[in-house]
Amino acid sequence: MAGREPEIITEKNQMRKWSRAMRAKGETIGLVPTMGYLHEGHISLIKEAHKRTSLIVVSIYVNPGQFSPTEDLSTYPSDFHSDIRKLMAVPGGVDVVFHPHNLYDYGKSKTTGLKNGGGSSNCENSSGGVDGEVEKKGVMSCVEERGLGHETWVRVERLEKVMCGKSRPVFFRGVATVVTKLFNIVEPDVAVFGKKDYQQWRIIQRMVRDLDFSIEVIGSDVMRDNDGLALSSRNVHLSPEEREKALSISKSLLRAKFSAEKGQVNCRELRNLVTQAVDKAGGRIDYAEIVDQESLEAVEEIKSPVVFCIAAWFGKVRLIDNMEINI
């Protein structure tokens, strides 16, 4: 029922106790993991979860484990009160918001940094980056930099190395680890992820399969603004001019899809179509890959369902997008 205020739970044990009590009553639980600053893309995930379970838990937690010390954890947008208002407007409502302060705080750490809340983290950008101090120590996350004592990580070794994993080497390790934590705490029956983060969705699916989690992982289609830009919390950092230029991503992906459906199955030609459009608009390509939808292995010619994945910088904002091609 829209307008209903969700219960807000911040403690792990309380969250687990609630879930077990509900399941004992025969309820089913859907989990929608988020980092907050919610938009219509997140709302679409909640609506999808409503189709499959009787109760909904939305987690709001900016995960320091997926950011390196040189990335944008300290500037990640956050507006918790606005998030709650948006959740109250969702048809069917949300039962619980799980909003932990720090999932890596075990009560013995020397620092109390890395509190949840988006822009309030103490893991600021540091000098050196991957080519400097971090390289000497090995690539690390903000959790490791702050010395919180966490040293157990979940890795999906092959799928995490391609595409986003090349330029963000700690990202998927951090994602898989925090999602494992959330699964162990919330104990959902179903978890819904957005396909905009296509590689992330496939990694979580593989992790659940390999580790025998009794959870159904659902991928929900990419949500876009009216102009075609894929919805992202980071879009708020784009200037009006950068946003207009960033439309080159979705427009060129759509042209590539139409070209493939009309018989152009040479992946080099399709990649050139997209990269040239983004370059012309002033974007800086991180990667543009056409890969098998399940294995994420790059293909040279489309013979089965693929997905065209891209990451590009416009100004200081890194955007990702993708387009499934089913021919």
Short mmCIF file of C-alpha atoms in Angstrom, two decimals:
data_model
loop_
_atom_site.label_atom_id
_atom_site.label_comp_id
_atom_site.label_asym_id
_atom_site.label_seq_id
_atom_site.Cartn_x
_atom_site.Cartn_y
_atom_site.Cartn_z
CA MET A 1 0.00 0.00 0.00
CA ALA A 2 1.53 3.32 -1.10
CA GLY A 3 2.04 5.90 1.63
CA ARG A 4 3.09 3.34 4.22
CA GLU A 5 6.35 4.19 5.97
CA PRO A 6 8.79 1.27 5.96
CA GLU A 7 10.41 -0.02 9.11
CA ILE A 8 14.02 1.13 9.22
CA ILE A 9 16.50 -1.41 10.56
CA THR A 10 20.17 -0.59 11.09
CA GLU A 11 21.45 -3.60 13.04
CA LYS A 12 22.40 -6.90 11.38
CA ASN A 13 20.97 -9.13 14.10
CA GLN A 14 17.69 -7.24 14.14
CA MET A 15 17.41 -7.57 10.36
CA ARG A 16 18.04 -11.31 10.48
CA LYS A 17 15.56 -11.73 13.34
CA TRP A 18 12.85 -9.90 11.36
CA SER A 19 13.43 -12.01 8.24
CA ARG A 20 13.32 -15.29 10.13
CA ALA A 21 10.13 -14.28 11.96
CA MET A 22 8.44 -13.39 8.67
CA ARG A 23 9.51 -16.59 6.95
CA ALA A 24 8.24 -18.59 9.93
CA LYS A 25 4.82 -17.08 9.16
CA GLY A 26 5.04 -18.33 5.59
CA GLU A 27 5.96 -14.99 4.02
CA THR A 28 8.40 -14.71 1.13
CA ILE A 29 11.01 -11.94 1.05
CA GLY A 30 12.34 -9.98 -1.90
CA LEU A 31 15.55 -7.98 -1.54
CA VAL A 32 16.49 -4.97 -3.66
CA PRO A 33 20.10 -3.96 -2.84
CA THR A 34 20.86 -0.27 -3.49
CA MET A 35 23.41 2.37 -2.56
CA GLY A 36 20.66 4.95 -2.13
CA TYR A 37 19.95 8.19 -4.00
CA LEU A 38 17.03 6.32 -5.49
CA HIS A 39 15.54 6.95 -8.94
CA GLU A 40 12.93 5.34 -11.15
CA GLY A 41 15.36 2.58 -12.07
CA HIS A 42 15.43 1.45 -8.43
CA ILE A 43 11.65 1.77 -8.18
CA SER A 44 11.29 -0.55 -11.19
CA LEU A 45 13.32 -3.18 -9.31
CA ILE A 46 10.98 -2.93 -6.33
CA LYS A 47 7.95 -3.31 -8.61
CA GLU A 48 9.56 -6.42 -10.10
CA ALA A 49 10.16 -7.84 -6.62
CA HIS A 50 6.49 -7.25 -5.76
CA LYS A 51 5.51 -9.63 -8.54
CA ARG A 52 7.44 -12.44 -6.90
CA THR A 53 7.32 -12.08 -3.10
CA SER A 54 4.94 -10.99 -0.35
CA LEU A 55 7.39 -8.74 1.54
CA ILE A 56 10.03 -6.30 0.28
CA VAL A 57 13.34 -5.29 1.85
CA VAL A 58 15.35 -2.46 0.27
CA SER A 59 18.93 -2.11 1.48
CA ILE A 60 20.57 1.31 1.36
CA TYR A 61 24.30 1.06 1.90
CA VAL A 62 27.19 2.75 0.12
CA ASN A 63 29.67 -0.10 0.04
CA PRO A 64 33.29 0.96 0.68
CA GLY A 65 34.49 -2.50 -0.31
CA GLN A 66 33.89 -1.84 -4.01
CA PHE A 67 35.73 1.50 -4.16
CA SER A 68 39.47 1.95 -4.36
CA PRO A 69 41.00 4.91 -2.45
CA THR A 70 41.23 6.87 -5.72
CA GLU A 71 37.55 6.49 -6.66
CA ASP A 72 34.45 8.50 -5.85
CA LEU A 73 33.14 6.99 -2.60
CA SER A 74 33.48 10.31 -0.78
CA THR A 75 31.38 12.11 -3.39
CA TYR A 76 28.74 9.43 -3.99
CA PRO A 77 25.35 11.22 -3.81
CA SER A 78 23.14 10.59 -0.81
CA ASP A 79 19.71 11.78 0.39
CA PHE A 80 18.26 9.24 2.81
CA HIS A 81 15.14 11.21 3.73
CA SER A 82 14.28 11.70 0.07
CA ASP A 83 14.83 7.99 -0.49
CA ILE A 84 12.28 7.14 2.22
CA ARG A 85 9.72 9.50 0.67
CA LYS A 86 10.21 7.84 -2.70
CA LEU A 87 9.82 4.38 -1.18
CA MET A 88 6.59 5.43 0.55
CA ALA A 89 5.16 6.32 -2.87
CA VAL A 90 5.85 2.89 -4.37
CA PRO A 91 2.64 0.96 -5.15
CA GLY A 92 2.48 -1.91 -2.69
CA GLY A 93 4.95 -0.20 -0.39
CA VAL A 94 8.22 -1.40 1.08
CA ASP A 95 8.26 -3.33 4.35
CA VAL A 96 11.80 -2.74 5.57
CA VAL A 97 14.69 -0.46 4.72
CA PHE A 98 17.93 -2.07 5.87
CA HIS A 99 20.29 0.86 6.44
CA PRO A 100 23.41 -0.40 8.25
CA HIS A 101 26.04 2.09 9.34
CA ASN A 102 29.06 -0.06 8.52
CA LEU A 103 29.03 -3.70 7.45
CA TYR A 104 32.79 -3.92 7.93
CA ASP A 105 32.91 -2.71 11.56
CA TYR A 106 33.54 -5.60 13.91
CA GLY A 107 33.90 -3.54 17.07
CA LYS A 108 37.69 -3.79 17.31
CA SER A 109 38.85 -1.45 14.54
CA LYS A 110 41.05 1.53 15.40
CA THR A 111 39.04 3.84 13.17
CA THR A 112 35.33 4.54 12.96
CA GLY A 113 35.55 5.93 9.43
CA LEU A 114 33.60 4.54 6.50
CA LYS A 115 30.23 5.25 8.01
CA ASN A 116 27.40 4.80 5.57
CA GLY A 117 25.80 7.89 4.15
CA GLY A 118 27.24 8.52 0.72
CA GLY A 119 29.30 11.70 0.90
CA SER A 120 30.38 11.39 4.53
CA SER A 121 33.03 8.72 4.13
CA ASN A 122 36.59 9.30 5.32
CA CYS A 123 37.97 7.35 2.36
CA GLU A 124 38.91 10.45 0.38
CA ASN A 125 40.80 10.35 -2.89
CA SER A 126 44.46 9.85 -2.06
CA SER A 127 47.59 10.65 -4.00
CA GLY A 128 49.41 7.96 -5.89
CA GLY A 129 46.43 5.98 -7.19
CA VAL A 130 46.94 2.66 -8.89
CA ASP A 131 50.22 3.89 -10.37
CA GLY A 132 51.65 5.15 -7.07
CA GLU A 133 51.29 4.13 -3.45
CA VAL A 134 48.52 1.62 -4.07
CA GLU A 135 50.69 -0.20 -6.57
CA LYS A 136 53.35 -0.68 -3.90
CA LYS A 137 50.83 -2.18 -1.49
CA GLY A 138 48.78 -4.04 -4.09
CA VAL A 139 45.40 -2.87 -5.33
CA MET A 140 43.16 -2.27 -2.34
CA SER A 141 39.70 -1.10 -1.39
CA CYS A 142 38.74 1.70 0.97
CA VAL A 143 38.04 -0.95 3.61
CA GLU A 144 41.64 -2.15 3.48
CA GLU A 145 43.08 1.35 3.37
CA ARG A 146 41.29 2.23 6.61
CA GLY A 147 42.53 -0.93 8.31
CA LEU A 148 39.18 -2.24 9.51
CA GLY A 149 40.39 -5.82 9.77
CA HIS A 150 38.20 -7.27 7.04
CA GLU A 151 40.13 -9.82 5.00
CA THR A 152 37.58 -12.28 3.59
CA TRP A 153 36.53 -11.60 0.01
CA VAL A 154 34.22 -13.34 -2.44
CA ARG A 155 35.49 -13.49 -6.02
CA VAL A 156 33.94 -14.68 -9.25
CA GLU A 157 37.31 -15.03 -10.82
CA ARG A 158 36.78 -15.13 -14.57
CA LEU A 159 33.69 -12.95 -14.97
CA GLU A 160 35.14 -10.16 -12.81
CA LYS A 161 38.24 -9.66 -14.95
CA VAL A 162 36.64 -8.33 -18.13
CA MET A 163 35.11 -4.95 -19.01
CA CYS A 164 34.61 -2.91 -15.81
CA GLY A 165 36.96 -5.24 -13.97
CA LYS A 166 39.92 -4.10 -16.07
CA SER A 167 39.80 -0.47 -14.92
CA ARG A 168 38.22 -1.13 -11.50
CA PRO A 169 40.13 -4.16 -10.15
CA VAL A 170 38.57 -4.18 -6.65
CA PHE A 171 35.02 -3.38 -7.75
CA PHE A 172 33.44 -6.77 -8.33
CA ARG A 173 35.28 -8.38 -5.44
CA GLY A 174 33.67 -5.73 -3.25
CA VAL A 175 30.25 -6.17 -4.86
CA ALA A 176 30.25 -9.95 -4.51
CA THR A 177 31.38 -9.69 -0.90
CA VAL A 178 28.79 -7.13 0.21
CA VAL A 179 25.99 -8.94 -1.64
CA THR A 180 27.03 -12.15 0.14
CA LYS A 181 26.81 -10.25 3.42
CA LEU A 182 23.37 -8.91 2.55
CA PHE A 183 22.16 -12.38 1.51
CA ASN A 184 23.40 -13.85 4.80
CA ILE A 185 21.79 -11.08 6.85
CA VAL A 186 18.45 -10.61 5.06
CA GLU A 187 18.05 -14.24 3.90
CA PRO A 188 15.76 -13.34 0.97
CA ASP A 189 13.97 -15.72 -1.36
CA VAL A 190 14.43 -13.43 -4.35
CA ALA A 191 16.91 -10.63 -5.12
CA VAL A 192 16.42 -8.16 -7.96
CA PHE A 193 19.26 -6.38 -9.77
CA GLY A 194 19.19 -3.96 -12.68
CA LYS A 195 20.57 -5.04 -16.03
CA LYS A 196 22.17 -1.63 -16.49
CA ASP A 197 24.96 -3.09 -14.39
CA TYR A 198 24.99 -6.11 -16.68
CA GLN A 199 28.32 -7.56 -15.61
CA GLN A 200 27.38 -7.17 -11.96
CA TRP A 201 24.09 -9.00 -12.51
CA ARG A 202 25.79 -11.93 -14.25
CA ILE A 203 28.48 -12.10 -11.55
CA ILE A 204 25.87 -12.28 -8.79
CA GLN A 205 23.98 -14.97 -10.71
CA ARG A 206 27.16 -17.03 -11.06
CA MET A 207 28.09 -16.52 -7.41
CA VAL A 208 24.65 -17.70 -6.27
CA ARG A 209 24.90 -20.76 -8.50
CA ASP A 210 28.45 -21.65 -7.48
CA LEU A 211 27.93 -21.15 -3.72
CA ASP A 212 24.49 -22.79 -3.60
CA PHE A 213 22.56 -19.84 -2.23
CA SER A 214 18.85 -20.68 -2.16
CA ILE A 215 18.00 -17.34 -3.78
CA GLU A 216 16.51 -16.53 -7.17
CA VAL A 217 18.41 -13.67 -8.80
CA ILE A 218 16.31 -11.61 -11.20
CA GLY A 219 17.64 -9.16 -13.79
CA SER A 220 15.36 -6.19 -14.52
CA ASP A 221 15.57 -4.29 -17.80
CA VAL A 222 17.47 -1.00 -18.12
CA MET A 223 15.37 2.04 -17.22
CA ARG A 224 15.95 5.19 -19.24
CA ASP A 225 14.98 8.83 -19.04
CA ASN A 226 12.73 10.21 -21.76
CA ASP A 227 15.81 11.26 -23.74
CA GLY A 228 17.23 7.71 -23.63
CA LEU A 229 19.97 8.19 -21.03
CA ALA A 230 20.23 5.17 -18.73
CA LEU A 231 19.17 6.11 -15.21
CA SER A 232 22.06 6.34 -12.76
CA SER A 233 22.64 8.05 -9.42
CA ARG A 234 25.80 9.54 -10.93
CA ASN A 235 23.83 11.41 -13.62
CA VAL A 236 23.34 14.22 -11.10
CA HIS A 237 27.04 15.10 -11.54
CA LEU A 238 26.66 15.73 -15.29
CA SER A 239 26.42 19.33 -16.44
CA PRO A 240 23.56 20.04 -18.90
CA GLU A 241 26.10 20.10 -21.74
CA GLU A 242 27.73 16.83 -20.64
CA ARG A 243 24.34 15.18 -20.31
CA GLU A 244 23.42 16.16 -23.86
CA LYS A 245 26.71 14.76 -25.14
CA ALA A 246 26.24 11.57 -23.13
CA LEU A 247 23.13 10.76 -25.15
CA SER A 248 25.56 9.60 -27.83
CA ILE A 249 25.93 6.38 -25.84
CA SER A 250 22.33 5.20 -25.95
CA LYS A 251 21.71 6.56 -29.44
CA SER A 252 24.72 4.78 -30.94
CA LEU A 253 23.94 1.54 -29.07
CA LEU A 254 20.45 1.60 -30.53
CA ARG A 255 21.87 2.16 -34.02
CA ALA A 256 24.23 -0.78 -33.51
CA LYS A 257 21.32 -2.99 -32.44
CA PHE A 258 19.28 -2.03 -35.51
CA SER A 259 22.30 -2.65 -37.75
CA ALA A 260 22.80 -6.10 -36.26
CA GLU A 261 19.13 -6.95 -36.71
CA LYS A 262 19.41 -5.93 -40.36
CA GLY A 263 22.34 -8.29 -40.92
CA GLN A 264 25.51 -6.48 -39.82
CA VAL A 265 27.03 -9.10 -37.53
CA ASN A 266 30.70 -8.04 -37.72
CA CYS A 267 31.48 -6.87 -34.20
CA ARG A 268 34.40 -4.66 -35.20
CA GLU A 269 32.11 -2.64 -37.46
CA LEU A 270 29.47 -2.35 -34.78
CA ARG A 271 32.01 -1.29 -32.15
CA ASN A 272 33.42 1.35 -34.51
CA LEU A 273 29.93 2.75 -35.02
CA VAL A 274 29.53 3.30 -31.29
CA THR A 275 33.05 4.41 -30.36
CA GLN A 276 33.20 6.94 -33.17
CA ALA A 277 29.87 8.45 -32.10
CA VAL A 278 30.97 8.75 -28.46
CA ASP A 279 34.39 10.15 -29.44
CA LYS A 280 32.75 12.72 -31.70
CA ALA A 281 30.51 13.81 -28.81
CA GLY A 282 33.55 14.41 -26.61
CA GLY A 283 33.37 11.25 -24.52
CA ARG A 284 36.35 9.16 -23.49
CA ILE A 285 35.84 5.42 -23.99
CA ASP A 286 36.84 3.08 -21.17
CA TYR A 287 35.67 0.00 -23.08
CA ALA A 288 33.17 -0.99 -25.75
CA GLU A 289 32.67 -4.74 -25.98
CA ILE A 290 30.21 -7.11 -27.61
CA VAL A 291 30.08 -10.22 -25.45
CA ASP A 292 28.11 -13.41 -24.99
CA GLN A 293 25.22 -12.74 -22.63
CA GLU A 294 26.14 -15.45 -20.14
CA SER A 295 29.88 -16.07 -20.40
CA LEU A 296 30.72 -12.39 -21.07
CA GLU A 297 33.33 -13.60 -23.54
CA ALA A 298 34.01 -11.18 -26.40
CA VAL A 299 32.81 -12.30 -29.82
CA GLU A 300 33.94 -11.29 -33.29
CA GLU A 301 30.73 -12.18 -35.08
CA ILE A 302 27.20 -12.32 -33.72
CA LYS A 303 25.86 -15.87 -33.99
CA SER A 304 23.88 -16.07 -30.74
CA PRO A 305 22.45 -13.65 -28.12
CA VAL A 306 25.01 -11.00 -27.15
CA VAL A 307 25.09 -7.77 -25.19
CA PHE A 308 26.91 -4.61 -26.28
CA CYS A 309 28.44 -3.11 -23.12
CA ILE A 310 30.11 0.27 -22.89
CA ALA A 311 31.70 2.52 -20.29
CA ALA A 312 32.67 6.09 -21.12
CA TRP A 313 33.69 9.27 -19.34
CA PHE A 314 31.95 12.58 -19.86
CA GLY A 315 33.74 15.18 -17.81
CA LYS A 316 34.44 13.58 -14.43
CA VAL A 317 31.53 11.16 -14.65
CA ARG A 318 31.95 7.55 -15.74
CA LEU A 319 28.78 6.16 -17.30
CA ILE A 320 27.94 2.59 -18.20
CA ASP A 321 25.23 1.30 -20.52
CA ASN A 322 24.40 -1.76 -22.55
CA MET A 323 22.06 -3.11 -25.18
CA GLU A 324 21.05 -6.75 -25.54
CA ILE A 325 21.05 -8.03 -29.12
CA ASN A 326 19.00 -11.19 -29.59
CA ILE A 327 19.38 -12.49 -33.12
#
